[in-house]
Coordinates of C-alpha atoms in Angstrom, one line a residue:
M417 CA 195.6 89.4 228.2
K418 CA 193.2 91.3 225.3
R419 CA 190.4 90.8 227.4
I420 CA 192.4 92.7 230.5
L421 CA 193.6 95.3 227.7
F422 CA 189.5 95.7 226.5
V423 CA 188.2 96.2 230.0
I424 CA 191.0 98.7 230.5
V425 CA 189.9 100.9 227.3
I426 CA 186.2 100.6 228.4
L427 CA 187.3 101.7 231.9
F428 CA 189.2 104.6 230.2
I429 CA 186.5 105.7 228.1
W430 CA 183.9 105.7 231.2
N431 CA 186.1 107.9 233.7
D432 CA 187.7 110.7 231.5
I433 CA 186.0 110.6 228.0
K434 CA 182.3 109.8 229.5
V435 CA 180.0 109.0 226.8
F436 CA 177.8 111.2 225.2
A437 CA 173.8 110.3 224.9
Q438 CA 170.2 111.5 225.0
N439 CA 167.4 110.9 227.3
N440 CA 163.6 110.4 226.3
A441 CA 163.0 114.1 225.6
G442 CA 166.0 114.0 223.4
Q443 CA 168.3 116.1 225.5
A444 CA 172.1 115.7 225.3
F445 CA 173.6 115.0 228.6
T446 CA 176.8 113.5 229.9
L447 CA 177.7 111.2 232.6
V448 CA 179.1 112.3 235.7
D449 CA 180.2 109.9 238.9
A450 CA 178.9 110.4 242.5
K451 CA 178.3 109.4 245.9
T452 CA 175.1 110.3 247.7
K453 CA 174.0 110.5 250.9
I454 CA 172.5 107.8 253.2
Y455 CA 170.9 109.1 256.6
H456 CA 170.7 106.3 259.0
K457 CA 167.6 106.0 261.4
D458 CA 170.5 105.9 264.1
G459 CA 171.0 109.5 262.7
T460 CA 174.6 108.3 261.6
R461 CA 175.7 109.0 258.0
S462 CA 177.6 107.4 255.3
Y463 CA 177.8 107.5 251.3
K464 CA 177.1 104.9 248.6
D465 CA 179.5 103.8 246.1
Y466 CA 179.8 106.3 243.0
K467 CA 177.2 105.7 240.5
P468 CA 176.9 107.8 237.1
F469 CA 174.5 110.6 236.6
K470 CA 172.7 112.3 234.0
T471 CA 174.1 115.9 233.6
R472 CA 173.7 118.4 231.1
T473 CA 175.6 121.2 230.4
I474 CA 175.4 124.6 228.3
E475 CA 177.5 122.8 225.3
L476 CA 175.2 120.2 224.6
L477 CA 172.1 122.4 224.5
K478 CA 171.1 121.7 220.6
G479 CA 171.5 125.4 219.3
F480 CA 172.6 127.2 222.0
E481 CA 175.7 129.4 221.5
V482 CA 177.8 129.6 224.4
S483 CA 179.6 133.2 224.7
T484 CA 182.8 133.6 226.7
N485 CA 181.9 137.3 227.1
L486 CA 180.7 139.0 230.0
P487 CA 177.4 140.1 229.9
K488 CA 176.6 143.7 229.1
V489 CA 174.8 144.8 232.8
S490 CA 173.8 147.1 234.7
K491 CA 176.0 148.5 237.5
Y492 CA 174.2 146.2 239.6
G493 CA 173.8 143.0 237.6
G494 CA 170.8 143.4 235.4
S495 CA 170.7 142.9 232.0
L496 CA 171.1 146.1 229.9
E497 CA 169.3 144.2 227.1
H498 CA 166.5 143.8 229.2
K499 CA 164.9 147.4 230.1
T500 CA 161.1 147.5 231.7
S501 CA 159.4 150.4 233.4
H502 CA 159.4 148.8 237.1
A503 CA 162.4 151.0 238.4
T504 CA 161.7 151.8 241.9
G505 CA 165.7 152.2 242.8
F506 CA 165.7 149.2 245.2
F507 CA 165.8 145.1 243.9
H508 CA 162.2 143.6 243.5
V509 CA 160.2 140.6 241.5
K510 CA 157.5 140.8 239.3
K511 CA 155.9 137.8 237.0
M512 CA 156.4 138.8 233.1
G513 CA 154.4 136.2 231.5
D514 CA 154.8 133.0 233.2
R515 CA 158.2 133.9 234.0
W516 CA 159.1 135.6 237.4
W517 CA 162.2 137.9 237.3
G518 CA 164.1 139.9 239.7
I519 CA 164.2 143.6 239.0
D520 CA 167.5 145.6 239.7
P521 CA 167.0 149.1 241.4
L522 CA 167.5 150.8 237.7
G523 CA 164.7 148.9 236.2
Y524 CA 166.5 146.0 234.5
K525 CA 165.5 142.3 234.3
Y526 CA 167.9 140.7 237.2
F527 CA 168.8 137.5 238.0
N528 CA 170.4 137.1 241.6
I529 CA 173.9 134.9 241.4
A530 CA 175.2 134.6 244.5
I531 CA 177.9 132.7 246.9
N532 CA 177.4 132.0 250.9
S533 CA 179.5 132.7 253.5
I534 CA 181.7 135.1 252.0
N535 CA 184.4 135.7 255.1
T536 CA 187.8 134.9 256.0
G537 CA 189.0 131.8 257.8
K538 CA 188.7 131.9 261.5
S539 CA 191.8 129.3 261.8
I540 CA 195.6 129.9 262.7
R541 CA 195.9 128.1 259.5
T542 CA 193.7 130.4 257.3
K543 CA 194.6 133.1 259.4
K544 CA 197.9 132.8 258.3
A545 CA 197.6 132.4 254.5
F546 CA 195.4 135.4 254.6
T547 CA 198.0 137.4 256.0
E548 CA 200.7 135.8 253.2
K549 CA 198.3 136.5 250.4
F550 CA 196.1 139.6 250.9
G551 CA 197.6 141.9 254.3
S552 CA 194.6 143.6 255.0
K553 CA 190.5 142.9 254.9
K554 CA 190.5 146.0 252.1
K555 CA 192.9 144.0 250.0
W556 CA 190.8 140.6 250.4
I557 CA 187.4 142.0 250.0
N558 CA 188.2 144.1 246.7
E559 CA 190.2 141.2 245.2
T560 CA 186.9 138.7 245.9
I561 CA 184.5 141.1 244.5
E562 CA 186.8 141.3 241.2
L563 CA 187.3 138.1 241.6
L564 CA 183.4 136.9 241.6
Q565 CA 182.2 139.6 239.1
N566 CA 184.5 138.4 237.0
N567 CA 182.8 134.9 237.1
G568 CA 180.0 136.2 236.4
F569 CA 178.6 136.2 240.1
N570 CA 176.5 139.2 241.6
S571 CA 175.8 139.0 244.9
A572 CA 177.2 137.5 248.4
G573 CA 174.4 135.5 249.8
S574 CA 174.0 134.2 253.7
W575 CA 176.6 134.5 256.3
S576 CA 178.5 137.0 254.4
D577 CA 181.0 139.6 255.7
V578 CA 178.4 142.3 255.1
E579 CA 180.4 145.0 256.5
A580 CA 183.3 145.0 254.3
I581 CA 181.4 144.5 251.3
V582 CA 179.2 147.6 252.3
E583 CA 182.4 149.8 253.1
A584 CA 184.0 148.2 249.3
N585 CA 181.0 149.4 247.7
K586 CA 181.1 152.7 248.1
T587 CA 184.1 153.3 245.8
L588 CA 183.1 150.3 243.3
E589 CA 181.7 151.4 239.7
K590 CA 179.7 148.0 239.8
P591 CA 179.4 146.8 243.6
L592 CA 178.4 143.3 244.8
Q593 CA 175.1 143.1 246.1
Y594 CA 174.5 141.2 249.3
T595 CA 171.8 139.7 251.8
V596 CA 171.6 139.7 255.6
N597 CA 170.6 136.9 257.7
W598 CA 168.6 138.5 260.8
N599 CA 168.2 135.5 262.7
F600 CA 165.4 136.4 265.1
M601 CA 163.9 133.0 266.1
S602 CA 167.6 131.5 267.0
S603 CA 168.5 135.3 268.7
Y604 CA 165.5 135.3 270.8
G605 CA 166.2 131.6 271.4
R606 CA 169.6 132.7 272.9
K607 CA 168.4 135.6 274.9
R608 CA 165.3 133.2 276.4
G609 CA 166.9 129.8 276.6
G610 CA 165.9 126.3 275.1
T611 CA 167.8 126.1 272.1
H612 CA 171.4 123.9 271.2
Q613 CA 173.2 123.7 268.0
Q614 CA 172.3 121.0 265.3
S615 CA 174.1 120.2 262.9
G616 CA 173.8 122.9 260.0
H617 CA 171.4 124.8 262.0
I618 CA 169.9 125.6 265.8
G619 CA 167.5 123.6 267.4
Y620 CA 164.7 123.8 269.1
T621 CA 163.2 121.7 272.1
N622 CA 161.0 119.1 270.8
D623 CA 161.5 120.8 267.5
A624 CA 158.6 123.8 268.8
I625 CA 160.3 127.2 267.8
F626 CA 158.7 130.0 270.4
V627 CA 156.5 131.7 268.5
F628 CA 153.7 131.4 270.4
D629 CA 155.8 133.1 273.6
P630 CA 153.9 136.8 274.0
D631 CA 157.7 138.5 274.1
F632 CA 158.4 137.2 270.8
K633 CA 156.8 139.9 269.2
T634 CA 158.3 142.9 271.2
F635 CA 161.4 141.0 270.8
C636 CA 160.9 141.4 267.0
D637 CA 160.3 144.8 267.2
E638 CA 163.3 146.0 268.5
H639 CA 165.5 143.2 266.7
A640 CA 164.1 144.9 263.7
K641 CA 165.7 148.2 264.3
K642 CA 169.2 147.0 262.8
L643 CA 167.4 147.1 259.6
L644 CA 167.3 150.8 259.5
K645 CA 171.5 151.0 259.2
Y646 CA 170.5 149.3 255.7
K647 CA 166.9 150.3 254.7
D648 CA 168.2 153.1 252.1
D649 CA 170.7 151.0 250.3
P650 CA 170.0 149.9 246.6
N651 CA 172.6 147.4 247.0
L652 CA 170.8 145.1 249.0
F653 CA 168.7 142.4 247.4
G654 CA 166.9 141.2 250.5
H655 CA 166.3 139.8 254.0
F656 CA 166.3 136.4 255.6
S657 CA 164.9 136.2 258.9
D658 CA 166.2 132.9 260.2
N659 CA 167.6 129.8 258.6
E660 CA 166.9 125.8 258.6
M661 CA 164.0 126.3 261.3
P662 CA 161.7 123.1 261.8
F663 CA 158.5 124.1 260.6
K664 CA 157.6 120.1 261.1
F665 CA 154.2 117.9 260.0
K666 CA 153.9 116.7 263.3
A667 CA 154.3 120.2 265.1
I668 CA 151.2 119.7 266.9
D669 CA 152.5 116.5 268.7
N670 CA 156.0 118.1 269.0
Y671 CA 153.8 121.5 271.1
L672 CA 151.7 119.1 273.0
A673 CA 154.6 117.1 274.5
L674 CA 156.1 120.3 276.0
P675 CA 155.7 120.9 279.7
K676 CA 152.3 121.9 280.1
D677 CA 153.0 125.6 281.4
D678 CA 155.5 126.4 278.1
Y679 CA 153.8 129.0 275.7
G680 CA 153.9 126.8 273.0
Y681 CA 151.5 123.9 274.7
L682 CA 149.2 126.1 276.1
A683 CA 148.6 127.4 272.2
A684 CA 148.4 123.7 271.0
K685 CA 146.1 123.7 273.3
K686 CA 144.1 126.8 272.5
W687 CA 144.4 125.9 269.1
L688 CA 142.6 122.2 269.2
K689 CA 139.5 123.8 271.6
D690 CA 139.1 126.6 269.2
N691 CA 138.9 124.1 265.9
N692 CA 137.0 121.6 267.9
I693 CA 139.7 118.8 267.9
N694 CA 140.1 116.0 270.9
Q695 CA 143.9 115.8 271.0
E696 CA 142.7 111.5 270.9
E697 CA 141.5 112.7 267.2
I698 CA 144.3 114.7 265.8
I699 CA 144.5 113.2 262.3
D700 CA 147.2 114.6 259.4
K701 CA 144.7 116.8 257.9
H702 CA 144.8 118.9 261.2
R703 CA 148.8 118.7 261.2
E704 CA 149.1 120.3 258.0
T705 CA 146.6 122.8 259.6
F706 CA 148.2 123.5 262.5
M707 CA 152.0 123.5 260.7
A708 CA 150.6 126.3 258.5
Y709 CA 149.0 128.3 261.7
V710 CA 152.7 127.9 263.0
A711 CA 154.4 129.0 259.8
D712 CA 151.5 132.2 259.7
T713 CA 152.2 133.6 263.4
Y714 CA 155.9 133.4 263.0
F715 CA 155.8 134.9 259.5
S716 CA 153.4 137.2 260.3
I717 CA 155.6 138.8 263.3
V718 CA 158.8 139.3 262.0
S719 CA 156.9 140.5 258.0
A720 CA 155.4 143.3 260.1
A721 CA 159.1 143.8 262.6
I722 CA 160.9 143.5 258.5
K723 CA 158.5 145.9 256.5
K724 CA 158.0 148.5 259.8
Y725 CA 162.0 149.5 259.4
D726 CA 163.0 148.3 256.2
P727 CA 160.1 149.1 253.5
N728 CA 162.4 149.3 250.3
H729 CA 163.6 145.9 250.8
M730 CA 162.3 142.3 249.9
F731 CA 161.9 139.8 252.4
I732 CA 163.5 136.5 251.2
G733 CA 162.5 133.8 254.0
S734 CA 163.6 132.0 256.1
R735 CA 165.8 129.3 254.0
F736 CA 163.5 126.0 254.4
Y737 CA 165.4 122.9 254.6
S738 CA 163.2 119.9 255.1
T739 CA 159.7 118.7 253.9
E740 CA 157.5 121.9 254.8
R741 CA 158.3 122.9 251.2
N742 CA 155.9 119.8 250.4
Y743 CA 152.9 120.8 251.5
P744 CA 150.2 123.1 249.9
Q745 CA 148.8 124.6 253.3
F746 CA 152.2 125.7 254.1
M747 CA 153.5 127.3 251.1
K748 CA 150.3 129.5 250.4
T749 CA 150.4 130.5 253.6
V750 CA 153.7 132.1 254.0
G751 CA 153.1 133.3 250.2
K752 CA 151.5 135.8 251.9
Y753 CA 154.2 137.1 253.7
L754 CA 157.4 136.8 251.4
D755 CA 158.4 138.3 248.2
V756 CA 160.8 135.5 247.3
I757 CA 160.5 132.0 249.0
S758 CA 164.4 130.7 250.2
I759 CA 164.7 126.9 249.8
N760 CA 167.8 125.1 250.6
Y761 CA 167.7 122.4 248.3
Y762 CA 169.7 119.1 248.7
N763 CA 169.7 115.7 247.6
H764 CA 168.6 116.3 244.2
W765 CA 171.6 116.0 241.3
T766 CA 168.7 117.8 239.1
P767 CA 166.2 120.0 240.9
D768 CA 162.8 118.0 240.6
N769 CA 160.5 119.9 238.0
E770 CA 157.3 118.7 239.9
D771 CA 158.9 120.3 243.0
V772 CA 159.7 123.9 241.5
V773 CA 156.4 124.1 240.0
N774 CA 154.4 123.3 243.3
W775 CA 156.2 125.6 245.5
E776 CA 155.3 128.7 242.6
K777 CA 151.9 127.3 242.1
W778 CA 150.9 126.4 245.9
S779 CA 152.4 130.1 247.3
N780 CA 152.0 132.4 244.3
T781 CA 156.0 133.6 244.9
P782 CA 159.5 132.9 243.0
F783 CA 161.6 131.2 244.6
I784 CA 165.7 130.9 245.2
I785 CA 167.7 128.2 246.0
S786 CA 170.1 129.4 248.9
E787 CA 171.7 126.4 249.5
Y788 CA 173.4 123.7 247.8
Y789 CA 176.9 122.7 246.5
V790 CA 179.0 119.5 246.3
K791 CA 182.7 118.4 247.1
G792 CA 185.7 117.0 245.2
E793 CA 187.5 113.6 246.0
D794 CA 190.9 115.5 244.2
S795 CA 190.7 118.3 247.0
G796 CA 192.0 115.7 249.5
M797 CA 190.2 116.7 252.2
G798 CA 188.0 114.0 254.0
N799 CA 184.5 115.3 253.2
T800 CA 183.0 113.5 255.7
S801 CA 180.8 116.2 256.8
G802 CA 177.9 118.2 255.5
A803 CA 175.1 116.8 252.7
G804 CA 176.5 117.7 249.5
W805 CA 177.4 114.9 247.1
I806 CA 181.0 113.7 246.2
V807 CA 182.6 113.4 243.0
R808 CA 185.6 112.7 241.7
T809 CA 186.7 115.9 240.6
Q810 CA 186.6 119.5 240.6
K811 CA 185.4 119.8 237.5
D812 CA 182.8 117.4 238.2
R813 CA 181.7 119.4 240.6
G814 CA 182.0 122.2 237.9
L815 CA 179.5 120.3 235.9
F816 CA 176.9 119.2 238.5
Y817 CA 176.9 123.5 238.8
Q818 CA 175.7 123.5 235.4
N819 CA 173.3 121.0 235.6
Y820 CA 171.6 121.9 238.2
N821 CA 171.0 125.4 237.7
L822 CA 170.3 124.9 234.1
A823 CA 167.4 122.8 235.4
L824 CA 166.5 126.3 237.9
L825 CA 166.6 128.2 234.5
E826 CA 164.2 126.0 232.8
S827 CA 161.8 126.5 235.4
K828 CA 160.8 129.8 235.3
N829 CA 159.9 130.3 238.8
C830 CA 163.3 130.4 240.3
V831 CA 165.3 134.1 240.3
G832 CA 168.3 133.0 242.0
W833 CA 171.0 130.7 243.8
H834 CA 173.5 131.0 246.0
Y835 CA 176.0 128.2 246.2
F836 CA 177.6 127.1 249.3
K837 CA 180.4 128.4 249.7
Y838 CA 183.2 130.6 249.4
Q839 CA 185.7 128.9 251.2
D840 CA 186.4 124.9 252.1
N841 CA 185.5 123.9 255.7
D842 CA 188.9 124.0 257.7
P843 CA 189.6 120.4 259.7
T844 CA 191.8 122.3 261.9
A845 CA 189.0 124.7 262.8
K846 CA 187.8 124.9 266.7
G847 CA 184.5 125.1 268.2
V848 CA 182.6 125.2 264.4
D849 CA 179.1 123.8 263.4
P850 CA 179.0 120.0 263.1
S851 CA 178.6 120.4 259.0
N852 CA 181.4 122.6 258.8
V853 CA 184.0 120.0 259.5
D854 CA 186.1 118.9 256.8
A855 CA 184.7 119.3 253.4
N856 CA 185.4 120.8 250.2
K857 CA 182.5 123.0 249.8
G858 CA 184.4 126.3 248.8
I859 CA 185.0 127.8 245.2
V860 CA 188.5 128.4 247.2
S861 CA 190.5 126.6 249.4
N862 CA 191.8 126.7 252.9
E863 CA 194.9 128.7 251.6
Y864 CA 192.7 131.1 249.2
E865 CA 193.7 129.0 245.9
I866 CA 190.7 128.7 243.6
W867 CA 189.5 125.5 242.7
T868 CA 189.9 126.6 238.7
P869 CA 188.5 123.5 236.8
M870 CA 185.5 124.0 239.0
M871 CA 185.4 127.7 238.2
E872 CA 186.1 127.4 234.8
K873 CA 182.6 125.7 234.6
M874 CA 180.5 127.7 236.9
K875 CA 181.6 131.2 234.5
A876 CA 180.8 129.2 231.3
L877 CA 177.1 129.0 232.6
N878 CA 176.9 132.2 234.7
I879 CA 178.0 134.9 232.2
N880 CA 175.1 132.9 230.0
V881 CA 172.2 133.3 232.3
Y882 CA 170.3 135.9 230.2
S883 CA 170.7 134.1 227.0
L884 CA 169.6 130.7 228.6
I885 CA 166.8 132.2 230.0
E886 CA 165.7 133.5 226.6
Y887 CA 166.7 129.8 225.3
F888 CA 164.4 128.0 227.2
D889 CA 161.9 130.4 226.6
K890 CA 162.0 130.4 222.9
N891 CA 162.5 126.5 223.5
E892 CA 159.6 125.3 225.8
K893 CA 158.4 121.7 225.4

């Protein structure tokens, strides 16, 4: 009996009180249980059992004084304590010393803290909840902006209701910043044919994007005229060109497997001929070079179109999601065209320091994490879809948020993060992306109720971002 009681006490301590320890660098951490996703060869996915992960929080940072007050910021969210001489009237980035900074339109140092997919739900259930809670789009967007800003967020990420935000900003003393995803390649693909919906993004035949089609350049120039509507708005943080396109290491093999009259096949054959490479002699060095060539072709075309119609705002990439970010030649190439590199970064409880160092070293460009999230088991949802971790509670979701983003702040190369997303996936919704079926990804539920334990932890970090940057810069290893 005593032995059973002893085990119960130990489990209670482990699961509820947790334990604090120190890692090899002498940094304090707590332990948070999480389930890791497994990707099987047959395309199916499952989760491992819970296991504890080392998790840093702001309360455990030695010598850091946590503030509970909102920071003093400009109307655009820049720190009023960090004025520079680099005001341009629009957002841009600049490396100052050994740290990259966003600079807001007034010239204050700025860090972009966003939520993705700030939209109203489209299912019958979420529409009913919307009507009961808000009644109108205007009331919803104003209350949502207030919620975000009161919790330290200053921007809307990809797939948000830009029109509602722009309209609300006209009357706000402190407007919400926003981004726009223009879907150049996927829009061209829908017009051309040859695309299909995959989990999380648009798929292309043989994972070969249509960048070598002669009509793509013409399409981009016409498509980019839509940017004119936003080119003078100082609240726009930057433009995404697409989402999660397949920049594959074996792109040369994929293009050569296309029909022989396809423009992609013809471009790959020409590239081999121009570089004196026989198809049978292709090696990994050639694959990396061709992958960079595909990127150079895409980004040169899209960047020219964006800058032609909107020279004021930043080009913040196409939200890389796979192994392309691990290749120096590829990252060096995209760095020629991007103001900020955007990366959807999953399967890391804590961002890998080698990754974040290499991205900037290879590209000479700062980055934002444009998508990541964690799901809570206590939400009662199935959590069957999506790439994020599963944790036990909403508080644990907030602890993950703190740990993940503390590493980004410490890196000196990150100028923002975009958490995915505003509202949970609704399992009753029809015709949705397979990655957005039934998961507790949001900061609000399907009934627009805030996941408060999570939000409290998010706010605690967000409102201390500028002081945390100072802390890390003063306490370098």
